[in-house]
Amino acid sequence: MEAEKTPQIEHGHRQDNTDGASATVVYPPPLRLAIIALTCSLSGFLSGLDQTILATAIPQITNDFHTLNGIAWWTSSYLLTSATFQLVFGRCNTLFPVRYVYITANAFFALGSIICAAAPNSIALIAGRAIAGIGVAGIMSGNVLIIAASAPLERRASLTGMMFAFLGAASVVGPFVGGALTDRASWRWCFGINVPLSAIIILSTALFIQTPRDPAIKELSFAQKLAAFDIPGTTLLTASFFCLIFALQLGGSTTWKNTRVIALFILFGALFIAFIAWHFSSKGGSRLAIDNYNVWLTSVYAGCISGGMFIPITYMPVWFQAVRGASAFQSGVMIAPLIVSFVVMSIISGISTELIGYYNPPMIFGALLAAIGSGLLTTLMPWTSHPSWIGFQVLYGLGVGAGVPPPMLVIQTVLEKNDVPMGVAIVSLSQMLWSSVVVAIAQPIFETKLRSNVVKVLPDLDLERLSNIGARDLAQFYPVDELSKLIPAYSDAILKVFFITAALGCLAFPCALAVKWQPMKKRRNETVVVSSHNVHSVE
C-alpha cells in the first residue's frame, strides 16, 4: 500500500494519512488491556464450560423431562451451530464493528442460556442450546479479533496463550461444575450462571473495548455492506457445512447406513458444489476464500491439534474407569496431568513466542510432542505404572498446549488486516469441523474393536449386555476369571482410538514446517503508541 493511502488509527479512529508519514496506532494502557484480556478470557471460559457442563447433569435432566429422547442433541445442537456460524460471523466482523458483533454474540449466548435454564421440555432445551451455540461462534472469533485490536502484534502471543488456557481448563472442569450445581442446587443453574457473567462481559465490552475499522468499509452504506456480505454464497457454504456436521453427529450416534445420514452427505456435496459454482461465476459475490497457502496449512494444523485432543479427553477417563477401576471423580483427577500441562504450556507458548518473535517454533515443537505423547498413550497396558501414564499425559498435554495458540497468530501475521476476520473464522471452523469428524470416527472404531476383542477371548459373552453395562461397572457384573480377559480387551479397544490422535499429530508436523517464517513485529509504516489515559470509543 502506498504511503499516502496508509490509514492512521488513534483511540478507535482511523484517518487517511495524506502526508506520507507512517501510520500511528494507539493501544490501551496496561490496566485497560488487562481488563480487556480478562473479559475475553472469561468469555472463552464460559464457551468452553458450556461444551462439557452437561456431562454429569444429563441423568437428572432425563428424570425431570421423563424422556431419553434428545440426549445426544443437547450437546450436538450446541456444537453444530457454533461450528456452522463461524463464517457468518467472519463476514460480520469484516463489515461491521467487531465490538458490536461481539456484544451481539454474547447476547445470543445469554439468550440461549436463559431458554435452557427455563426449558419446560427437551425440545426447548435443544433450541436454547442451538441459540447459545450461535453466540459461541461469534465469541470464539471475536476474542481473537479484540485482542488483535488491543495490543501490537508482537505482544499478542501471551494474551492469546492465556485465553486458550482458560478455554481448555473450562472444558475439563465443566463436568465437575455441572455435577456440583446439579447435586447442590438444580441442573438449570448450569445455564443460569452464564447470564450474570455474560452481562458483565457485555458491559465490559461496551466500556473498555475499542475496535477501529478501515475507513473504506466504514463509509459503505448498509446496502453496500449487504452486497459485500455475499448472502447467497455465505448461505450456501454455511448450509453445506451444517449438513456435513449434522451427518457426522447423526452418523456417530446412530449408524452410517441411516438414510438421513446418507441424504445429508449428498446434500452437503450438492450445496458445496453450488457454492463453488457461485463463487467462481462472474456474478458471484465477493471472494470468500483467502488466497494464501499459509491460511490453509494453518487450518489443517489447527484442526489436527484441536481435533486430536478430543480423543484423550474423552477416552482417558473411560480407560481409567474400565481398566483401572477408578470412580468417575477419580478418573477426573487422574486426567489432571494432561490438563494442567496443557494450561501451563499454553501460557508458556505465548510468552516464548513473544520472546522469539516467531510463531513457528511452538507450532513445530507442539506437533512433535503431541505426536510422541499420543503415540506413547497407545502403549498403555492395564498394569502400566503411575509414573508412565502420568508422564505420557504430560508429554501430550505439553504438545497441544504449545500448538493450540499459534494458529491465530499466524493469521494475524500473514494476512492484511481486512482479511484477518475471515482467516480467523476459517481456522475456527477447521478446529470445530475436525473435532466433529474425529469424534464421529473414534466411537465406531472403539465399539468395533471391543466387540472383536471380546469375541476372541470370551466367545460366549453377551455383547449386548456388555454395551449396556457401562465402563465402570464391569467388576460388579463379571466374575474374576472373565474379568481378567475382559479388561485387557477393553484396554486394547480404547487405546486403538489413540492412533487417530497420533496420526493427526504426525500430519500437523509437516504443516507446521511448511508455514511461512514471518516475524511477529509491527507492520511497515506503523508506529505503535500505548495510550496513557482512557478514551471513549466511537465504534
Tab-separated table of N, CA and C in Angstrom, residues 60-195:
chain	number	residue	atom	x	y	z
A	60	GLN	N	-30.056	-36.323	35.598
A	60	GLN	CA	-31.117	-35.605	36.302
A	60	GLN	C	-32.077	-34.927	35.328
A	61	ILE	N	-31.552	-34.412	34.221
A	61	ILE	CA	-32.412	-33.771	33.230
A	61	ILE	C	-33.377	-34.795	32.633
A	62	THR	N	-32.885	-35.995	32.343
A	62	THR	CA	-33.769	-37.033	31.795
A	62	THR	C	-34.874	-37.393	32.794
A	63	ASN	N	-34.537	-37.367	34.070
A	63	ASN	CA	-35.558	-37.634	35.089
A	63	ASN	C	-36.615	-36.539	35.117
A	64	ASP	N	-36.186	-35.287	35.037
A	64	ASP	CA	-37.124	-34.166	35.087
A	64	ASP	C	-38.018	-34.106	33.856
A	65	PHE	N	-37.450	-34.443	32.693
A	65	PHE	CA	-38.221	-34.386	31.448
A	65	PHE	C	-38.921	-35.705	31.135
A	66	HIS	N	-38.619	-36.753	31.916
A	66	HIS	CA	-39.234	-38.072	31.735
A	66	HIS	C	-39.037	-38.603	30.318
A	67	THR	N	-37.829	-38.414	29.790
A	67	THR	CA	-37.543	-38.894	28.438
A	67	THR	C	-36.051	-39.053	28.241
A	68	LEU	N	-35.695	-40.010	27.367
A	68	LEU	CA	-34.312	-40.173	26.949
A	68	LEU	C	-34.089	-39.601	25.552
A	69	ASN	N	-35.184	-39.228	24.887
A	69	ASN	CA	-35.079	-38.678	23.540
A	69	ASN	C	-34.398	-37.312	23.569
A	70	GLY	N	-33.482	-37.115	22.687
A	70	GLY	CA	-32.840	-35.811	22.562
A	70	GLY	C	-31.555	-35.653	23.349
A	71	ILE	N	-31.122	-36.698	24.084
A	71	ILE	CA	-29.921	-36.570	24.897
A	71	ILE	C	-28.728	-36.132	24.044
A	72	ALA	N	-28.544	-36.810	22.921
A	72	ALA	CA	-27.395	-36.504	22.069
A	72	ALA	C	-27.440	-35.069	21.560
A	73	TRP	N	-28.660	-34.576	21.302
A	73	TRP	CA	-28.776	-33.251	20.696
A	73	TRP	C	-28.673	-32.122	21.711
A	74	TRP	N	-28.703	-32.419	22.993
A	74	TRP	CA	-28.476	-31.373	23.990
A	74	TRP	C	-27.042	-30.847	23.880
A	75	THR	N	-26.145	-31.707	23.436
A	75	THR	CA	-24.764	-31.286	23.189
A	75	THR	C	-24.524	-30.999	21.714
A	76	SER	N	-25.046	-31.845	20.846
A	76	SER	CA	-24.771	-31.727	19.415
A	76	SER	C	-25.314	-30.437	18.813
A	77	SER	N	-26.489	-29.992	19.253
A	77	SER	CA	-27.067	-28.770	18.693
A	77	SER	C	-26.169	-27.570	18.983
A	78	TYR	N	-25.547	-27.580	20.145
A	78	TYR	CA	-24.622	-26.516	20.540
A	78	TYR	C	-23.378	-26.523	19.646
A	79	LEU	N	-22.794	-27.711	19.447
A	79	LEU	CA	-21.602	-27.825	18.618
A	79	LEU	C	-21.911	-27.552	17.154
A	80	LEU	N	-23.096	-27.945	16.723
A	80	LEU	CA	-23.499	-27.786	15.329
A	80	LEU	C	-23.549	-26.316	14.927
A	81	THR	N	-24.261	-25.511	15.705
A	81	THR	CA	-24.398	-24.095	15.358
A	81	THR	C	-23.115	-23.314	15.623
A	82	SER	N	-22.376	-23.687	16.655
A	82	SER	CA	-21.127	-22.966	16.942
A	82	SER	C	-20.102	-23.179	15.838
A	83	ALA	N	-20.182	-24.297	15.127
A	83	ALA	CA	-19.272	-24.556	14.017
A	83	ALA	C	-19.753	-23.889	12.732
A	84	THR	N	-21.022	-24.080	12.400
A	84	THR	CA	-21.501	-23.644	11.091
A	84	THR	C	-21.689	-22.137	10.979
A	85	PHE	N	-21.785	-21.426	12.074
A	85	PHE	CA	-21.958	-19.975	12.007
A	85	PHE	C	-20.634	-19.215	12.076
A	86	GLN	N	-19.511	-19.943	12.055
A	86	GLN	CA	-18.209	-19.282	12.088
A	86	GLN	C	-18.035	-18.331	10.900
A	87	LEU	N	-18.382	-18.801	9.720
A	87	LEU	CA	-18.179	-17.984	8.516
A	87	LEU	C	-19.107	-16.782	8.486
A	88	VAL	N	-20.315	-16.945	9.019
A	88	VAL	CA	-21.253	-15.822	9.083
A	88	VAL	C	-20.671	-14.707	9.947
A	89	PHE	N	-20.141	-15.079	11.104
A	89	PHE	CA	-19.547	-14.074	11.978
A	89	PHE	C	-18.250	-13.525	11.396
A	90	GLY	N	-17.552	-14.338	10.611
A	90	GLY	CA	-16.364	-13.835	9.935
A	90	GLY	C	-16.716	-12.704	8.986
A	91	ARG	N	-17.802	-12.871	8.238
A	91	ARG	CA	-18.294	-11.816	7.360
A	91	ARG	C	-18.717	-10.582	8.166
A	92	CYS	N	-19.455	-10.832	9.237
A	92	CYS	CA	-19.941	-9.709	10.060
A	92	CYS	C	-18.776	-8.905	10.638
A	93	ASN	N	-17.748	-9.602	11.104
A	93	ASN	CA	-16.609	-8.905	11.697
A	93	ASN	C	-15.810	-8.124	10.662
A	94	THR	N	-15.923	-8.524	9.400
A	94	THR	CA	-15.244	-7.789	8.339
A	94	THR	C	-15.961	-6.491	8.006
A	95	LEU	N	-17.289	-6.510	8.049
A	95	LEU	CA	-18.093	-5.394	7.544
A	95	LEU	C	-18.668	-4.496	8.635
A	96	PHE	N	-18.725	-4.979	9.877
A	96	PHE	CA	-19.333	-4.208	10.962
A	96	PHE	C	-18.351	-4.100	12.127
A	97	PRO	N	-18.561	-3.138	13.030
A	97	PRO	CA	-17.656	-3.003	14.186
A	97	PRO	C	-17.569	-4.293	14.991
A	98	VAL	N	-16.355	-4.752	15.230
A	98	VAL	CA	-16.142	-6.031	15.906
A	98	VAL	C	-16.791	-6.042	17.284
A	99	ARG	N	-16.682	-4.934	18.008
A	99	ARG	CA	-17.215	-4.950	19.376
A	99	ARG	C	-18.732	-5.045	19.383
A	100	TYR	N	-19.417	-4.480	18.372
A	100	TYR	CA	-20.870	-4.621	18.286
A	100	TYR	C	-21.257	-6.060	17.940
A	101	VAL	N	-20.489	-6.653	17.037
A	101	VAL	CA	-20.732	-8.061	16.691
A	101	VAL	C	-20.487	-8.944	17.923
A	102	TYR	N	-19.455	-8.604	18.683
A	102	TYR	CA	-19.106	-9.369	19.880
A	102	TYR	C	-20.201	-9.251	20.945
A	103	ILE	N	-20.712	-8.056	21.131
A	103	ILE	CA	-21.818	-7.852	22.075
A	103	ILE	C	-23.036	-8.655	21.640
A	104	THR	N	-23.326	-8.642	20.340
A	104	THR	CA	-24.459	-9.411	19.813
A	104	THR	C	-24.267	-10.904	20.058
A	105	ALA	N	-23.049	-11.397	19.833
A	105	ALA	CA	-22.765	-12.818	20.047
A	105	ALA	C	-22.976	-13.206	21.509
A	106	ASN	N	-22.479	-12.377	22.420
A	106	ASN	CA	-22.669	-12.660	23.852
A	106	ASN	C	-24.139	-12.573	24.250
A	107	ALA	N	-24.890	-11.685	23.581
A	107	ALA	CA	-26.325	-11.590	23.848
A	107	ALA	C	-27.040	-12.872	23.400
A	108	PHE	N	-26.635	-13.413	22.243
A	108	PHE	CA	-27.197	-14.689	21.777
A	108	PHE	C	-26.885	-15.796	22.784
A	109	PHE	N	-25.652	-15.803	23.273
A	109	PHE	CA	-25.250	-16.821	24.242
A	109	PHE	C	-26.082	-16.720	25.518
A	110	ALA	N	-26.293	-15.498	25.988
A	110	ALA	CA	-27.107	-15.295	27.197
A	110	ALA	C	-28.552	-15.686	26.961
A	111	LEU	N	-29.097	-15.316	25.790
A	111	LEU	CA	-30.485	-15.677	25.470
A	111	LEU	C	-30.653	-17.187	25.424
A	112	GLY	N	-29.731	-17.867	24.764
A	112	GLY	CA	-29.798	-19.328	24.724
A	112	GLY	C	-29.719	-19.945	26.104
A	113	SER	N	-28.870	-19.368	26.965
A	113	SER	CA	-28.735	-19.879	28.334
A	113	SER	C	-30.019	-19.681	29.124
A	114	ILE	N	-30.688	-18.537	28.931
A	114	ILE	CA	-31.962	-18.278	29.618
A	114	ILE	C	-33.018	-19.290	29.183
A	115	ILE	N	-33.079	-19.561	27.859
A	115	ILE	CA	-34.042	-20.539	27.353
A	115	ILE	C	-33.770	-21.919	27.939
A	116	CYS	N	-32.495	-22.295	28.012
A	116	CYS	CA	-32.136	-23.603	28.582
A	116	CYS	C	-32.499	-23.678	30.069
A	117	ALA	N	-32.218	-22.607	30.807
A	117	ALA	CA	-32.495	-22.604	32.251
A	117	ALA	C	-33.988	-22.716	32.545
A	118	ALA	N	-34.807	-22.187	31.639
A	118	ALA	CA	-36.257	-22.205	31.854
A	118	ALA	C	-36.956	-23.269	31.025
A	119	ALA	N	-36.207	-24.121	30.328
A	119	ALA	CA	-36.794	-25.081	29.389
A	119	ALA	C	-37.795	-26.007	30.070
A	120	PRO	N	-39.034	-26.084	29.541
A	120	PRO	CA	-40.034	-26.985	30.116
A	120	PRO	C	-39.948	-28.404	29.564
A	121	ASN	N	-39.205	-28.565	28.445
A	121	ASN	CA	-39.110	-29.887	27.826
A	121	ASN	C	-37.813	-30.001	27.032
A	122	SER	N	-37.596	-31.181	26.458
A	122	SER	CA	-36.363	-31.461	25.738
A	122	SER	C	-36.216	-30.592	24.489
A	123	ILE	N	-37.312	-30.358	23.770
A	123	ILE	CA	-37.260	-29.561	22.543
A	123	ILE	C	-36.778	-28.143	22.850
A	124	ALA	N	-37.288	-27.556	23.919
A	124	ALA	CA	-36.883	-26.202	24.305
A	124	ALA	C	-35.409	-26.169	24.686
A	125	LEU	N	-34.938	-27.218	25.346
A	125	LEU	CA	-33.532	-27.275	25.733
A	125	LEU	C	-32.634	-27.348	24.497
A	126	ILE	N	-33.042	-28.148	23.517
A	126	ILE	CA	-32.277	-28.247	22.274
A	126	ILE	C	-32.234	-26.896	21.564
A	127	ALA	N	-33.383	-26.208	21.508
A	127	ALA	CA	-33.448	-24.890	20.854
A	127	ALA	C	-32.543	-23.885	21.569
A	128	GLY	N	-32.581	-23.896	22.904
A	128	GLY	CA	-31.732	-22.992	23.668
A	128	GLY	C	-30.255	-23.265	23.447
A	129	ARG	N	-29.902	-24.531	23.392
A	129	ARG	CA	-28.508	-24.892	23.150
A	129	ARG	C	-28.052	-24.440	21.764
A	130	ALA	N	-28.941	-24.552	20.782
A	130	ALA	CA	-28.606	-24.131	19.421
A	130	ALA	C	-28.380	-22.612	19.366
A	131	ILE	N	-29.228	-21.851	20.044
A	131	ILE	CA	-29.084	-20.388	20.067
A	131	ILE	C	-27.797	-19.996	20.792
A	132	ALA	N	-27.508	-20.657	21.892
A	132	ALA	CA	-26.254	-20.379	22.610
A	132	ALA	C	-25.049	-20.693	21.732
A	133	GLY	N	-25.155	-21.759	20.937
A	133	GLY	CA	-24.076	-22.127	20.027
A	133	GLY	C	-23.815	-21.064	18.977
A	134	ILE	N	-24.879	-20.428	18.494
A	134	ILE	CA	-24.710	-19.325	17.541
A	134	ILE	C	-23.874	-18.223	18.180
A	135	GLY	N	-24.175	-17.906	19.431
A	135	GLY	CA	-23.402	-16.890	20.131
A	135	GLY	C	-21.943	-17.277	20.283
A	136	VAL	N	-21.693	-18.533	20.600
A	136	VAL	CA	-20.316	-19.005	20.788
A	136	VAL	C	-19.510	-18.866	19.500
A	137	ALA	N	-20.153	-19.065	18.346
A	137	ALA	CA	-19.456	-18.911	17.068
A	137	ALA	C	-18.864	-17.512	16.946
A	138	GLY	N	-19.614	-16.504	17.386
A	138	GLY	CA	-19.114	-15.130	17.334
A	138	GLY	C	-18.141	-14.810	18.454
A	139	ILE	N	-18.311	-15.468	19.594
A	139	ILE	CA	-17.419	-15.216	20.733
A	139	ILE	C	-16.009	-15.722	20.452
A	140	MET	N	-15.901	-16.902	19.877
A	140	MET	CA	-14.585	-17.508	19.646
A	140	MET	C	-13.728	-16.647	18.720
A	141	SER	N	-14.316	-16.199	17.599
A	141	SER	CA	-13.562	-15.354	16.675
A	141	SER	C	-13.421	-13.940	17.222
A	142	GLY	N	-14.438	-13.456	17.929
A	142	GLY	CA	-14.398	-12.111	18.493
A	142	GLY	C	-13.278	-11.944	19.500
A	143	ASN	N	-13.036	-12.963	20.317
A	143	ASN	CA	-11.957	-12.881	21.304
A	143	ASN	C	-10.607	-12.602	20.637
A	144	VAL	N	-10.344	-13.327	19.559
A	144	VAL	CA	-9.070	-13.161	18.846
A	144	VAL	C	-8.969	-11.772	18.238
A	145	LEU	N	-10.052	-11.300	17.624
A	145	LEU	CA	-10.030	-10.006	16.943
A	145	LEU	C	-9.934	-8.850	17.935
A	146	ILE	N	-10.548	-9.000	19.094
A	146	ILE	CA	-10.467	-7.944	20.110
A	146	ILE	C	-9.043	-7.838	20.665
A	147	ILE	N	-8.416	-8.978	20.904
A	147	ILE	CA	-7.015	-8.958	21.340
A	147	ILE	C	-6.149	-8.313	20.260
A	148	ALA	N	-6.446	-8.603	19.001
A	148	ALA	CA	-5.684	-8.031	17.891
A	148	ALA	C	-5.840	-6.521	17.830
A	149	ALA	N	-7.012	-6.013	18.210
A	149	ALA	CA	-7.255	-4.568	18.181
A	149	ALA	C	-6.728	-3.871	19.422
A	150	SER	N	-6.322	-4.640	20.440
A	150	SER	CA	-5.957	-4.051	21.729
A	150	SER	C	-4.480	-4.115	22.050
A	151	ALA	N	-3.716	-4.863	21.275
A	151	ALA	CA	-2.280	-5.000	21.555
A	151	ALA	C	-1.526	-5.131	20.242
A	152	PRO	N	-0.301	-4.631	20.172
A	152	PRO	CA	0.507	-4.788	18.948
A	152	PRO	C	0.799	-6.254	18.686
A	153	LEU	N	1.050	-6.573	17.428
A	153	LEU	CA	1.221	-7.963	17.014
A	153	LEU	C	2.252	-8.703	17.840
A	154	GLU	N	3.366	-8.043	18.134
A	154	GLU	CA	4.446	-8.716	18.847
A	154	GLU	C	4.129	-8.981	20.313
A	155	ARG	N	3.004	-8.441	20.829
A	155	ARG	CA	2.627	-8.659	22.229
A	155	ARG	C	1.369	-9.507	22.381
A	156	ARG	N	0.822	-9.990	21.277
A	156	ARG	CA	-0.457	-10.717	21.348
A	156	ARG	C	-0.302	-12.176	21.744
A	157	ALA	N	0.882	-12.729	21.577
A	157	ALA	CA	1.055	-14.165	21.787
A	157	ALA	C	0.729	-14.584	23.217
A	158	SER	N	1.234	-13.851	24.216
A	158	SER	CA	0.983	-14.226	25.614
A	158	SER	C	-0.490	-14.076	25.965
A	159	LEU	N	-1.149	-13.045	25.422
A	159	LEU	CA	-2.576	-12.853	25.682
A	159	LEU	C	-3.392	-13.969	25.041
A	160	THR	N	-3.006	-14.365	23.828
A	160	THR	CA	-3.697	-15.465	23.157
A	160	THR	C	-3.487	-16.772	23.902
A	161	GLY	N	-2.266	-17.004	24.392
A	161	GLY	CA	-2.000	-18.218	25.166
A	161	GLY	C	-2.830	-18.291	26.427
A	162	MET	N	-2.957	-17.157	27.125
A	162	MET	CA	-3.772	-17.123	28.338
A	162	MET	C	-5.232	-17.413	28.016
A	163	MET	N	-5.717	-16.866	26.911
A	163	MET	CA	-7.110	-17.058	26.522
A	163	MET	C	-7.408	-18.536	26.239
A	164	PHE	N	-6.494	-19.202	25.524
A	164	PHE	CA	-6.699	-20.618	25.222
A	164	PHE	C	-6.517	-21.485	26.473
A	165	ALA	N	-5.699	-21.034	27.403
A	165	ALA	CA	-5.554	-21.763	28.666
A	165	ALA	C	-6.871	-21.759	29.430
A	166	PHE	N	-7.546	-20.621	29.470
A	166	PHE	CA	-8.856	-20.534	30.110
A	166	PHE	C	-9.864	-21.446	29.407
A	167	LEU	N	-9.840	-21.420	28.071
A	167	LEU	CA	-10.784	-22.223	27.293
A	167	LEU	C	-10.574	-23.713	27.535
A	168	GLY	N	-9.308	-24.144	27.524
A	168	GLY	CA	-9.017	-25.556	27.738
A	168	GLY	C	-9.360	-26.014	29.136
A	169	ALA	N	-9.040	-25.192	30.136
A	169	ALA	CA	-9.352	-25.554	31.518
A	169	ALA	C	-10.848	-25.665	31.729
A	170	ALA	N	-11.616	-24.767	31.104
A	170	ALA	CA	-13.074	-24.775	31.277
A	170	ALA	C	-13.702	-26.056	30.737
A	171	SER	N	-13.178	-26.542	29.613
A	171	SER	CA	-13.739	-27.752	29.011
A	171	SER	C	-13.613	-28.957	29.929
A	172	VAL	N	-12.593	-28.941	30.787
A	172	VAL	CA	-12.364	-30.087	31.666
A	172	VAL	C	-13.087	-29.948	32.995
A	173	VAL	N	-13.127	-28.737	33.540
A	173	VAL	CA	-13.804	-28.569	34.832
A	173	VAL	C	-15.316	-28.548	34.666
A	174	GLY	N	-15.794	-28.458	33.412
A	174	GLY	CA	-17.226	-28.418	33.155
A	174	GLY	C	-18.015	-29.527	33.838
A	175	PRO	N	-17.622	-30.813	33.666
A	175	PRO	CA	-18.372	-31.895	34.325
A	175	PRO	C	-18.399	-31.774	35.841
A	176	PHE	N	-17.311	-31.311	36.461
A	176	PHE	CA	-17.269	-31.154	37.916
A	176	PHE	C	-18.224	-30.034	38.357
A	177	VAL	N	-18.203	-28.917	37.620
A	177	VAL	CA	-19.100	-27.806	37.942
A	177	VAL	C	-20.552	-28.228	37.742
A	178	GLY	N	-20.820	-28.932	36.628
A	178	GLY	CA	-22.179	-29.391	36.361
A	178	GLY	C	-22.685	-30.345	37.430
A	179	GLY	N	-21.821	-31.252	37.871
A	179	GLY	CA	-22.216	-32.188	38.922
A	179	GLY	C	-22.493	-31.495	40.232
A	180	ALA	N	-21.650	-30.529	40.590
A	180	ALA	CA	-21.827	-29.802	41.849
A	180	ALA	C	-23.120	-28.991	41.841
A	181	LEU	N	-23.395	-28.296	40.737
A	181	LEU	CA	-24.616	-27.491	40.654
A	181	LEU	C	-25.856	-28.376	40.657
A	182	THR	N	-25.784	-29.505	39.966
A	182	THR	CA	-26.930	-30.410	39.905
A	182	THR	C	-27.228	-31.016	41.271
A	183	ASP	N	-26.197	-31.400	42.002
A	183	ASP	CA	-26.383	-32.036	43.313
A	183	ASP	C	-26.819	-31.036	44.384
A	184	ARG	N	-26.264	-29.839	44.352
A	184	ARG	CA	-26.486	-28.886	45.446
A	184	ARG	C	-27.581	-27.863	45.164
A	185	ALA	N	-27.943	-27.690	43.893
A	185	ALA	CA	-28.998	-26.717	43.562
A	185	ALA	C	-29.931	-27.327	42.523
A	186	SER	N	-29.701	-27.059	41.270
A	186	SER	CA	-30.502	-27.601	40.172
A	186	SER	C	-29.665	-27.582	38.913
A	187	TRP	N	-29.931	-28.529	38.005
A	187	TRP	CA	-29.201	-28.551	36.733
A	187	TRP	C	-29.443	-27.268	35.939
A	188	ARG	N	-30.529	-26.566	36.223
A	188	ARG	CA	-30.833	-25.331	35.497
A	188	ARG	C	-29.790	-24.252	35.769
A	189	TRP	N	-29.097	-24.355	36.903
A	189	TRP	CA	-28.043	-23.392	37.203
A	189	TRP	C	-26.806	-23.615	36.342
A	190	CYS	N	-26.723	-24.778	35.670
A	190	CYS	CA	-25.631	-24.988	34.721
A	190	CYS	C	-25.686	-23.946	33.608
A	191	PHE	N	-26.894	-23.452	33.332
A	191	PHE	CA	-27.078	-22.408	32.325
A	191	PHE	C	-27.313	-21.049	32.973
A	192	GLY	N	-27.932	-21.060	34.146
A	192	GLY	CA	-28.230	-19.801	34.816
A	192	GLY	C	-27.002	-19.000	35.174
A	193	ILE	N	-25.890	-19.690	35.489
A	193	ILE	CA	-24.676	-18.958	35.861
A	193	ILE	C	-24.113	-18.156	34.690
A	194	ASN	N	-24.483	-18.525	33.461
A	194	ASN	CA	-23.967	-17.811	32.289
A	194	ASN	C	-24.527	-16.398	32.173
A	195	VAL	N	-25.754	-16.198	32.651
A	195	VAL	CA	-26.459	-14.934	32.397
A	195	VAL	C	-25.788	-13.737	33.072
